[in-house]
Amino acid sequence: MEKFYITTPIYYVNDIPHIGHAYTTIACDAVSRYKRMKGFDVRFLTGTDEHGQKIQAAAEAQGITPQALVDKIHLNFKELWKVLNISNDDFIRTTEERHIKTVQAIFAKLMEQGDIYKGTYSGYYCVPDETYVPENAMGPNKTCPDCGRPLILMEEESYFFRGSKYVPELIRYYEEHVKAVMPKVRYNEIMSFLKGGVRDQSVSRTSLKWGIPVPGDEKHVIYVWFDALINYASAVGYLDDPEKFREWWPDVRHMVGKDIIRFHCVTWPLMLLALGVNLPVEVIAHGWWTVDSEKMSKSRGNVVDPFRMVKKYGLDPFRYFLLREVPFGLDGDFSELALVGRINSDLANDLGNLLNRTLQMIASYRDGAVPSCSDSSSPLSQLVPEVLPRVDEAMNNYAYDEALKAIWEFIGRANKFIDETMPWKLAKDESQQEKLSWVLLNLYEALRLSALLIAPFMPDTSKRIYAQLGQDSDPLKCRYDSFVWGDCAGTKTHKAEVLFPRIDIEEWKKAKEAEKKPEKPADTQPEIGIEDFGKVEMRVAQVVHVEEIPRSKKLYKLEVDLGYEKRTVCSGIKAFFTPEELTGKRVILVTNLKPVKLCGVESNGMILCASVKHEGKAEQLTLLTPEKDIPLGSRVS
Ligand code: MSP
């Protein structure tokens, strides 16, 4: 049997799962299900990326070990995949023994063959993103081009991977395999990057503890990306199950977001060349989702929660929308209104109506049994040899939207067939009964095939349609090549049930408005006079130094400059900012609060922040900073 091994990126556990994560995984799920129905032997891997600075910091802030933290939070992803009906065959965590051993063995092998060597690394580093940023890629004022946060200059002893040695071979590979990176625009991007020259990469860190130790030199831990990329190999027995590895590795392909293609199309293949194993057959890069045309981010508070979307609109409409809405590879915009639009038109109107009308007519005109007729060929059956290859070609190119368009054209044609043949008129005419049977059989078959075609995208809906059609088999276990048109005369159908209730747009808009309006806060205070307010002295200050307070999980000790004097202030904002993020920030300080001792440190003032805490969500907190440059010490009133 032909093999098909596909992987999602492994997700950082410190993030709450959002539609970006859901999208990559649903896309892999749909193609895996499709390939299974085409007769491939499929292996679908997903997992979590659990090492690194952010986990270490979050665990410290919560006063627990990093292992305890990841043991808890990786479950968010496992739970989401259950809710999204993801058919992965394996789930790998980078803290698992099978992975750690593989990473160490690979590191040791590359060291032994001289492809990993010791040197010194100095560069600008983004702590939240755990990545060095080359000088030519830095944003204004030495900020991270991805997240915009300040970079810090780091220098450390480091191990380097001699990837540069394999660059010519990689270029040659890509020249010979133009579909190894998809879509074409990403292929071109990678080729020009490779041709611009690639330096050896630092693959170890001494600055953090939470990672896989370098074998034989334990003050270093292995760089998270070097560690993470290996998951694809450790999950299929690279280290201790050569047979399994030989079975799956030749057909490995990775689906990733466009932001991480360099790791997957440069770093990883260079590592594989050094290891002497074949390169991924395909790296498929998808675009990014914005939300109502804005970048999705925690600070904007517009992160779309897939759990919530599924609860509100149902799983299959959500899956359908993500895969149908954007041409794969391009960026897409998520809007609930667009989702509602698709539910009403594509799902309720086109597919739902076709099922309802057909089953009702079979019930009224043929007592619920699929009629037979002498010749089942029709304009619908004639479309089958067109639709199947169209869907196949689209799926081979991961063009989910094209595949769904082809299926919906077929569904649309079936609806039109009802309008053209007008079965309700045929029913009244004794001489047209054979034609009526022909119409009903064809509609039934169109639905049966549609249910199979949508199965990879909407598995539950496919099953529901199959059940209503009176088919006993599980559509997900069917094979496309065993489908025969006209096979089902005599099948007893069931009562039509609404698949997708229509959503009343006006009602929906009203509910949406109500959702937007925040509730009155519970902690509103009694009215005060201006003289009361005037008693609070607030001034512009700048954070000049940040220190941890060893005994405290929440507090930082900050040194702030008011221009006319410097002060020490304790602030409970450790969980929200790194020291680097705070250093240099202008803030508003309440300057006439009575000094107070916190964890042994005297605090002389209070920094103003705005915060919000919604039920079931992490608290959000932001510093108040002056909108323009204004001298330190300026009074706020
Ligand atoms: N841990 C690394 C991957 C290591 S793979 C060896 C990582 N994790 S991630 O959780 O940050 O991102 C995982 C995937 O989610 C990436 O493919 C990324 O492109 C995708 N998305 C994150 N935000 C996204 C959107 N807003 N839209 C679409 N996908 C996005 O990177």
XYZ file of C-alpha atoms and ligand atoms in Angstrom:
668
model
C 0.000 0.000 0.000
C 1.270 3.462 -0.815
C 2.382 5.351 2.286
C 1.519 8.881 3.284
C 3.185 10.310 6.384
C 2.101 13.820 7.302
C 2.896 16.033 10.282
C 1.663 19.255 11.823
C 4.155 21.510 13.567
C 4.368 20.667 17.230
C 2.637 23.432 19.123
C 4.103 25.564 21.862
C 2.207 24.618 24.959
C 2.416 28.042 26.555
C -0.074 29.444 24.042
C -3.791 28.838 24.416
C -4.910 26.946 21.314
C -6.415 29.275 18.709
C -7.727 29.088 15.143
C -4.197 29.230 13.712
C -3.382 25.967 15.458
C -6.800 24.539 14.637
C -6.334 25.371 10.964
C -3.011 23.563 10.473
C -4.330 20.507 12.251
C -7.705 20.430 10.487
C -5.926 20.808 7.140
C -3.709 17.812 7.958
C -6.707 15.898 9.193
C -8.706 16.486 6.021
C -5.908 15.375 3.726
C -5.172 12.344 5.934
C -8.803 11.274 5.825
C -8.894 11.867 2.080
C -5.793 9.766 1.472
C -7.164 6.955 3.629
C -10.301 6.930 1.499
C -8.067 6.808 -1.576
C -6.461 3.656 -0.225
C -3.206 5.066 1.143
C -1.620 3.791 4.324
C -1.615 7.026 6.308
C 0.299 8.130 9.361
C -0.671 11.484 10.798
C 1.439 12.982 13.557
C 0.896 15.986 15.777
C 2.253 16.962 19.167
C 3.602 19.622 21.478
C 6.848 21.575 21.758
C 7.478 21.734 25.477
C 10.968 23.068 26.143
C 12.325 26.588 26.229
C 12.609 29.874 28.018
C 8.936 30.762 28.109
C 7.953 27.532 29.823
C 10.777 27.910 32.309
C 9.676 31.468 33.131
C 5.979 30.572 33.376
C 6.720 27.625 35.652
C 8.872 29.828 37.905
C 6.110 32.419 38.073
C 3.660 29.727 39.160
C 6.125 28.149 41.576
C 5.963 24.710 39.948
C 8.437 22.652 37.929
C 8.440 23.076 34.143
C 7.594 19.384 33.819
C 4.529 19.761 36.030
C 3.474 22.766 33.995
C 3.761 21.070 30.591
C 2.114 17.913 31.914
C -0.878 20.073 32.672
C -1.042 22.450 29.734
C -0.293 20.128 26.852
C -3.718 18.662 27.609
C -5.324 21.813 26.152
C -4.136 20.687 22.750
C -5.112 17.044 23.250
C -8.562 18.183 24.283
C -8.894 20.462 21.271
C -7.993 17.687 18.855
C -10.683 15.548 20.420
C -13.239 18.318 20.056
C -12.184 18.961 16.441
C -12.443 15.267 15.570
C -8.803 14.998 14.546
C -7.727 11.562 13.364
C -4.049 11.694 14.301
C -2.280 8.366 14.697
C 0.245 9.610 17.209
C 0.852 12.572 19.510
C 4.432 13.338 20.413
C 5.659 15.501 23.271
C 9.237 16.732 23.265
C 9.528 15.815 26.927
C 8.969 12.130 26.180
C 11.791 9.687 26.599
C 11.576 8.431 22.975
C 12.159 11.989 21.766
C 14.842 13.061 24.235
C 16.931 9.983 23.494
C 16.648 10.530 19.739
C 17.649 14.190 19.986
C 20.677 13.346 22.096
C 21.707 10.524 19.787
C 21.440 12.776 16.735
C 23.396 15.529 18.472
C 26.116 13.060 19.452
C 26.273 11.579 15.957
C 26.641 14.977 14.316
C 29.283 15.954 16.876
C 31.200 12.775 16.216
C 31.207 13.305 12.475
C 32.379 16.914 12.934
C 29.116 18.540 11.848
C 28.570 20.024 15.282
C 31.427 22.022 16.810
C 31.957 24.417 19.731
C 32.284 28.206 19.278
C 31.011 31.503 20.667
C 27.774 33.048 19.693
C 26.850 36.650 20.015
C 23.694 38.132 18.662
C 20.413 39.876 19.242
C 17.911 37.580 20.876
C 14.152 37.757 21.259
C 13.357 36.128 24.586
C 9.619 35.588 24.031
C 10.199 34.064 20.573
C 13.338 32.196 21.653
C 15.211 33.142 18.560
C 18.219 35.145 17.533
C 17.368 37.833 15.015
C 19.979 38.648 12.342
C 20.924 42.340 12.306
C 19.506 42.869 8.831
C 16.140 41.529 9.937
C 15.739 43.598 13.119
C 12.874 46.039 13.456
C 13.320 49.722 14.411
C 15.293 50.312 17.646
C 16.525 46.733 17.743
C 13.131 45.143 18.065
C 11.939 41.731 17.015
C 10.508 41.809 13.462
C 7.828 39.280 14.443
C 6.539 40.438 17.800
C 7.954 43.982 17.962
C 9.448 43.493 21.417
C 12.956 44.744 22.311
C 15.842 42.401 21.527
C 18.696 41.816 23.925
C 22.349 41.364 22.992
C 23.524 37.954 24.122
C 26.907 36.310 24.019
C 27.416 32.704 24.942
C 29.561 29.687 24.333
C 27.636 27.564 21.924
C 27.673 24.501 19.762
C 27.195 25.135 16.063
C 25.739 22.954 13.376
C 27.832 22.954 10.200
C 24.777 23.277 7.978
C 26.587 25.536 5.513
C 28.473 22.484 4.229
C 25.251 20.971 2.891
C 23.741 24.048 1.289
C 24.851 23.294 -2.307
C 23.362 19.804 -2.015
C 20.120 21.246 -0.706
C 19.918 23.753 -3.545
C 20.436 20.911 -5.994
C 17.669 18.922 -4.330
C 15.241 21.809 -4.616
C 16.202 22.411 -8.233
C 15.304 18.835 -8.971
C 12.189 18.788 -6.776
C 10.235 21.930 -7.478
C 7.232 20.697 -5.509
C 9.270 20.029 -2.391
C 8.172 23.415 -1.053
C 4.610 24.514 -1.737
C 3.175 26.887 -2.813
C 5.523 28.253 -5.456
C 5.965 31.626 -3.771
C 7.435 29.899 -0.701
C 9.662 27.761 -2.910
C 11.049 30.911 -4.497
C 11.508 32.509 -1.092
C 13.508 29.535 0.158
C 15.621 29.306 -2.980
C 16.599 32.943 -2.818
C 17.354 32.635 0.877
C 19.590 29.612 0.256
C 21.357 31.288 -2.624
C 22.035 34.330 -0.433
C 24.239 32.105 1.753
C 23.523 30.307 5.009
C 25.733 30.482 8.066
C 26.284 27.666 10.532
C 23.619 27.807 13.186
C 23.983 27.875 16.919
C 22.281 24.786 18.329
C 22.834 25.022 22.074
C 22.186 27.467 24.888
C 23.745 28.014 28.250
C 21.215 30.662 29.194
C 18.410 28.307 30.079
C 17.927 25.070 31.936
C 14.637 23.751 30.577
C 15.762 21.760 27.583
C 17.501 18.571 26.521
C 21.088 18.502 27.846
C 23.913 18.327 25.304
C 25.343 14.831 25.695
C 28.654 15.083 27.529
C 28.444 18.821 28.227
C 25.494 19.353 30.486
C 25.833 23.056 31.051
C 24.423 23.414 27.558
C 20.902 22.548 26.568
C 19.973 21.866 22.978
C 18.358 24.787 21.154
C 14.581 24.355 21.092
C 14.248 24.334 17.332
C 16.972 21.712 16.886
C 15.160 19.682 19.524
C 11.671 20.288 18.130
C 12.328 19.494 14.464
C 13.596 16.039 15.380
C 10.127 15.078 16.673
C 9.140 14.095 13.144
C 11.830 11.420 13.148
C 11.655 10.330 16.781
C 7.947 9.569 16.395
C 8.618 6.995 13.680
C 11.442 5.140 15.348
C 14.547 6.876 13.972
C 16.533 5.675 16.952
C 15.299 2.276 17.907
C 12.870 0.999 15.311
C 14.660 1.049 11.957
C 11.940 -0.964 10.282
C 9.260 1.519 11.262
C 11.494 4.369 10.190
C 12.114 2.803 6.793
C 8.398 2.247 6.437
C 7.350 5.861 6.946
C 10.262 8.186 6.433
C 10.526 8.009 2.624
C 7.038 9.570 2.399
C 7.289 12.239 5.051
C 5.738 15.642 4.460
C 5.279 18.589 6.802
C 2.462 21.065 6.890
C 3.426 24.359 8.516
C 2.485 28.026 8.656
C 4.444 30.369 6.394
C 6.208 31.871 9.433
C 8.205 28.732 10.137
C 9.273 27.633 6.671
C 12.950 28.490 7.115
C 13.198 26.048 9.966
C 11.440 23.412 7.903
C 12.884 24.071 4.463
C 16.431 25.055 5.426
C 17.476 24.047 8.961
C 15.712 20.694 9.003
C 16.720 19.490 5.526
C 20.321 20.491 6.264
C 20.169 18.380 9.421
C 18.717 15.491 7.431
C 21.419 15.763 4.780
C 24.036 15.602 7.522
C 22.290 12.524 8.902
C 22.173 10.907 5.478
C 18.420 10.348 5.371
C 16.003 11.482 2.683
C 14.499 14.953 2.699
C 10.766 15.617 3.155
C 8.857 14.995 -0.054
C 6.850 18.139 0.533
C 6.740 21.049 2.922
C 3.373 22.684 2.561
C 3.108 26.223 3.857
C -0.228 27.788 4.621
C -1.013 31.447 5.160
C -2.003 33.271 8.299
C -5.416 34.113 9.653
C -6.346 37.625 10.577
C -9.530 38.344 12.492
C -11.980 40.878 11.112
C -9.018 42.147 9.058
C -6.740 42.640 12.058
C -3.719 40.689 13.165
C -4.741 38.145 15.770
C -2.998 38.786 19.064
C -3.469 38.444 22.782
C -2.882 42.146 23.290
C -5.689 43.019 20.852
C -7.885 40.540 22.675
C -9.173 39.166 19.352
C -7.757 35.656 19.538
C -10.385 33.283 18.169
C -11.034 30.387 20.500
C -11.824 27.241 18.493
C -13.595 25.629 21.471
C -16.007 28.545 21.531
C -16.573 28.548 17.780
C -17.403 24.850 17.800
C -19.799 25.280 20.687
C -21.517 28.195 19.004
C -21.692 27.046 15.374
C -21.020 23.308 15.437
C -17.864 21.435 14.508
C -18.391 20.688 10.855
C -19.434 24.213 9.858
C -16.249 25.457 11.543
C -14.068 22.895 9.763
C -15.807 23.603 6.466
C -15.383 27.345 6.819
C -11.655 27.214 7.562
C -10.946 24.964 4.606
C -13.331 26.605 2.143
C -12.784 30.270 2.894
C -9.231 30.830 1.676
C -7.188 29.492 -1.182
C -4.654 27.336 0.595
C -1.310 29.080 0.984
C -2.798 32.557 1.126
C -3.682 34.553 4.207
C -7.308 34.477 5.222
C -9.619 36.608 7.262
C -11.761 35.033 9.934
C -15.058 36.687 10.575
C -18.044 35.167 12.300
C -20.319 36.941 9.858
C -18.618 35.199 6.939
C -18.949 31.898 8.791
C -22.653 32.470 9.333
C -22.975 33.370 5.644
C -21.423 30.057 4.610
C -23.594 28.114 7.045
C -26.734 29.633 5.568
C -25.805 29.425 1.923
C -23.462 26.489 1.327
C -24.530 24.245 4.180
C -28.189 24.930 4.962
C -29.339 26.000 1.495
C -27.279 23.880 -0.845
C -26.438 20.680 0.971
C -29.113 20.646 3.688
C -31.931 21.413 1.271
C -30.805 18.832 -1.234
C -30.937 16.154 1.444
C -34.270 17.316 2.804
C -36.028 17.667 -0.481
C -34.737 14.352 -1.769
C -35.623 12.339 1.321
C -39.032 13.935 1.584
C -39.809 13.137 -2.027
C -38.606 9.546 -1.695
C -40.791 9.277 1.409
C -43.917 10.702 -0.217
C -43.619 9.261 -3.705
C -41.901 5.934 -3.083
C -42.733 5.095 0.500
C -39.201 5.811 1.644
C -37.501 3.193 -0.541
C -34.991 4.086 -3.240
C -36.653 3.206 -6.544
C -34.992 1.276 -9.318
C -34.931 2.225 -12.973
C -33.635 0.599 -16.116
C -30.926 3.143 -16.884
C -29.486 5.224 -14.093
C -27.268 7.449 -16.205
C -28.123 11.133 -16.065
C -26.532 14.583 -16.253
C -25.520 13.965 -12.634
C -23.920 10.586 -13.189
C -22.079 12.029 -16.167
C -20.448 14.571 -13.887
C -18.877 11.921 -11.656
C -15.873 11.228 -13.911
C -15.184 14.965 -13.823
C -15.723 15.634 -10.146
C -13.575 12.868 -8.726
C -10.384 13.786 -10.638
C -10.972 17.472 -9.918
C -11.170 16.777 -6.215
C -8.169 14.512 -6.448
C -6.031 17.040 -8.217
C -7.011 19.720 -5.738
C -6.223 17.480 -2.773
C -2.850 16.521 -4.246
C -2.081 20.237 -4.236
C -3.629 20.812 -0.799
C -6.108 23.150 -2.516
C -8.942 22.393 -0.103
C -11.002 25.320 -1.307
C -10.839 24.013 -4.886
C -11.833 20.527 -3.803
C -14.810 21.909 -1.902
C -15.768 24.157 -4.806
C -15.829 21.128 -7.105
C -18.003 19.202 -4.638
C -20.365 22.142 -4.218
C -20.705 22.554 -7.963
C -21.856 18.967 -8.019
C -24.323 19.610 -5.192
C -25.518 22.730 -7.002
C -26.034 20.701 -10.165
C -28.146 18.215 -8.214
C -30.326 21.020 -6.850
C -30.729 22.346 -10.370
C -31.669 18.861 -11.532
C -34.642 18.988 -9.153
C -35.755 22.326 -10.572
C -35.363 21.068 -14.131
C -37.156 17.751 -13.686
C -39.863 19.029 -11.292
C -40.563 15.705 -9.561
C -43.721 17.111 -7.902
C -45.240 17.441 -11.382
C -44.075 13.990 -12.447
C -45.691 12.572 -9.340
C -49.086 13.718 -10.479
C -48.761 12.099 -13.897
C -49.263 8.308 -14.128
C -47.307 8.107 -17.390
C -44.203 9.721 -15.805
C -43.596 7.239 -13.006
C -40.513 5.649 -14.597
C -39.022 9.108 -15.070
C -39.843 10.008 -11.478
C -38.030 6.883 -10.278
C -35.057 7.834 -12.435
C -34.991 11.348 -10.930
C -35.228 10.100 -7.355
C -32.592 7.406 -7.799
C -30.211 9.931 -9.309
C -30.757 12.432 -6.550
C -30.192 9.724 -3.990
C -26.943 8.691 -5.650
C -25.795 12.288 -5.889
C -26.286 12.590 -2.153
C -24.570 9.321 -1.413
C -21.543 10.413 -3.414
C -21.619 13.904 -1.871
C -21.573 12.355 1.596
C -18.443 10.418 0.647
C -16.817 13.443 -0.923
C -17.360 15.667 2.083
C -16.238 12.982 4.562
C -12.623 14.187 4.869
C -13.781 17.734 5.564
C -16.940 17.118 7.580
C -16.767 13.584 8.943
C -19.762 13.857 11.281
C -22.020 15.353 8.643
C -21.014 12.645 6.235
C -22.067 10.018 8.775
C -25.334 11.787 9.490
C -26.192 11.939 5.797
C -25.278 8.289 5.356
C -27.509 7.327 8.253
C -30.460 9.308 6.867
C -29.894 7.732 3.462
C -30.275 4.352 5.147
C -26.696 3.263 4.445
C -25.371 0.954 7.145
C -21.695 1.312 6.367
C -19.402 3.944 7.829
C -18.670 6.411 5.012
C -15.258 7.134 6.508
C -14.272 3.542 5.923
C -15.405 3.591 2.288
C -13.076 3.894 -0.658
C -13.783 6.267 -3.526
C -12.787 3.688 -6.100
C -15.466 1.278 -4.910
C -18.269 3.736 -5.523
C -20.720 2.536 -8.204
C -23.485 4.831 -9.384
C -26.964 3.340 -9.319
C -26.193 0.614 -6.832
C -28.748 1.374 -4.162
C -32.248 0.600 -5.436
C -34.412 -0.833 -2.679
C -32.568 0.854 0.209
C -34.964 2.052 2.871
C -34.288 5.701 3.723
C -34.962 7.403 7.032
C -36.765 10.533 8.049
C -35.132 13.740 6.870
C -33.600 15.719 9.707
C -32.264 19.226 9.446
C -28.492 19.089 9.119
C -27.744 22.767 9.522
C -30.422 25.022 10.989
C -30.461 28.397 9.248
C -29.218 31.274 11.352
C -31.394 34.365 11.371
C -28.940 37.128 10.495
C -30.875 39.896 12.231
C -31.156 37.898 15.450
C -27.513 36.935 15.165
C -26.453 40.567 14.794
C -28.446 41.564 17.850
C -26.896 38.784 19.919
C -23.465 39.802 18.685
C -23.998 43.406 19.741
C -25.113 42.265 23.175
C -21.985 40.114 23.439
C -19.774 43.086 22.639
C -21.165 45.345 25.326
C -19.141 44.705 28.449
C -21.032 44.209 31.662
C -20.853 46.892 34.299
C -17.785 46.133 36.446
C -18.518 44.679 39.869
C -15.995 46.922 41.592
C -17.328 50.404 40.729
C -16.518 52.915 43.516
C -18.611 55.600 45.190
C -18.412 59.086 43.691
C -15.526 61.323 44.811
C -14.881 65.079 44.564
C -12.035 66.571 42.536
C -10.319 67.468 45.833
C -10.126 63.740 46.638
C -8.625 62.984 43.249
C -6.150 65.858 43.677
C -4.708 64.139 46.716
C -3.247 61.430 44.502
C 0.071 62.563 43.043
C 0.989 60.791 39.820
C 4.039 61.468 37.673
C 5.794 60.197 34.573
C 8.720 57.924 35.422
C 11.035 55.589 33.566
C 11.950 52.049 34.545
C 15.734 51.884 34.655
C 16.359 48.544 36.274
C 14.389 45.401 37.039
C 15.305 42.692 39.516
C 13.588 39.529 40.628
C 12.721 39.210 44.298
C 13.798 35.671 45.154
C 11.043 35.098 47.711
C 8.251 36.318 45.487
C 6.429 34.696 42.569
C 4.612 37.862 41.591
C 6.819 40.835 42.421
C 9.605 42.608 40.651
C 11.844 45.141 42.346
C 12.044 48.086 39.965
C 14.250 51.141 39.998
C 12.370 54.056 38.477
C 13.639 57.479 37.499
C 11.413 60.524 38.105
C 13.988 62.951 36.695
C 14.380 64.741 40.014
C 14.991 61.495 41.957
C 15.191 57.728 41.660
C 13.039 55.330 43.676
C 12.614 51.674 44.414
C 9.168 50.289 43.742
C 7.784 46.762 44.053
C 5.263 45.771 41.434
C 3.225 42.590 41.044
C 3.642 42.341 37.306
C 6.191 39.556 37.020
C 3.767 37.167 35.343
C 3.100 39.630 32.539
C 6.464 41.085 31.518
C 10.077 40.036 31.226
C 12.671 42.405 32.757
C 13.788 43.265 29.203
C 10.284 44.311 28.256
C 10.082 46.661 31.219
C 13.518 48.201 31.141
C 13.378 51.613 29.497
C 9.548 51.808 29.583
C 7.919 55.092 30.584
C 5.192 54.562 33.128
C 2.853 56.469 35.408
C 3.831 56.302 39.076
C 1.700 57.162 42.097
C 4.365 59.049 44.058
C 2.716 59.927 47.364
C 1.664 56.524 48.619
C 2.945 55.631 52.085
C 6.036 53.399 51.704
C 5.342 49.767 52.396
C 7.600 46.706 52.846
C 6.859 43.842 50.420
C 8.857 40.606 50.686
C 11.532 42.503 52.574
C 11.842 45.312 50.033
C 10.581 48.848 50.700
C 8.299 50.042 47.953
C 7.976 53.789 47.342
C 5.138 54.172 44.926
C 2.883 52.277 42.579
C 2.988 51.789 38.831
C -0.355 52.157 37.071
C -1.679 49.338 34.944
C -5.048 48.510 33.417
C -6.183 44.956 33.825
C -9.105 42.775 32.958
C -10.049 39.275 33.968
C -12.788 37.410 32.122
C -14.156 34.227 33.525
C -12.152 31.214 32.474
C -9.483 33.340 30.803
C -6.055 34.517 31.872
C -5.869 38.019 33.275
C -4.799 40.626 30.731
C -2.678 43.499 31.910
C -1.175 46.524 30.238
C 1.039 49.339 31.521
C -0.168 52.916 31.207
C 2.451 54.861 29.307
C 2.425 58.520 28.165
C 1.371 58.806 24.559
C 4.144 61.360 23.702
C 7.662 61.941 24.942
C 7.302 64.212 27.971
C 9.945 65.026 30.611
C 10.274 62.616 33.492
C 8.543 63.881 36.611
C 5.684 65.548 34.673
C 2.528 65.566 36.789
C -0.444 63.511 35.667
C -3.767 65.049 36.488
N 6.716 25.115 18.150
C 6.866 25.717 16.897
C 6.847 24.694 15.792
C 7.890 23.640 15.910
S 7.718 22.452 14.659
C 9.058 21.522 14.782
C 5.736 26.728 16.646
N 4.650 26.553 17.373
S 3.384 27.528 17.354
O 2.474 26.963 18.299
O 3.788 28.866 17.586
O 2.783 27.536 15.941
C 2.343 26.398 15.335
C 1.635 26.670 14.037
O 0.519 27.539 14.227
C 2.520 27.299 12.984
O 2.407 26.554 11.793
C 1.939 28.655 12.788
O 2.072 29.074 11.477
C 0.481 28.417 13.140
N -0.171 29.675 13.448
C -0.010 30.462 14.556
N -0.777 31.585 14.392
C -1.411 31.551 13.205
C -2.397 32.335 12.566
N -2.823 33.475 13.043
N -2.913 31.853 11.403
C -2.553 30.639 10.887
N -1.650 29.883 11.478
C -0.908 30.391 12.510
O 5.893 27.572 15.804
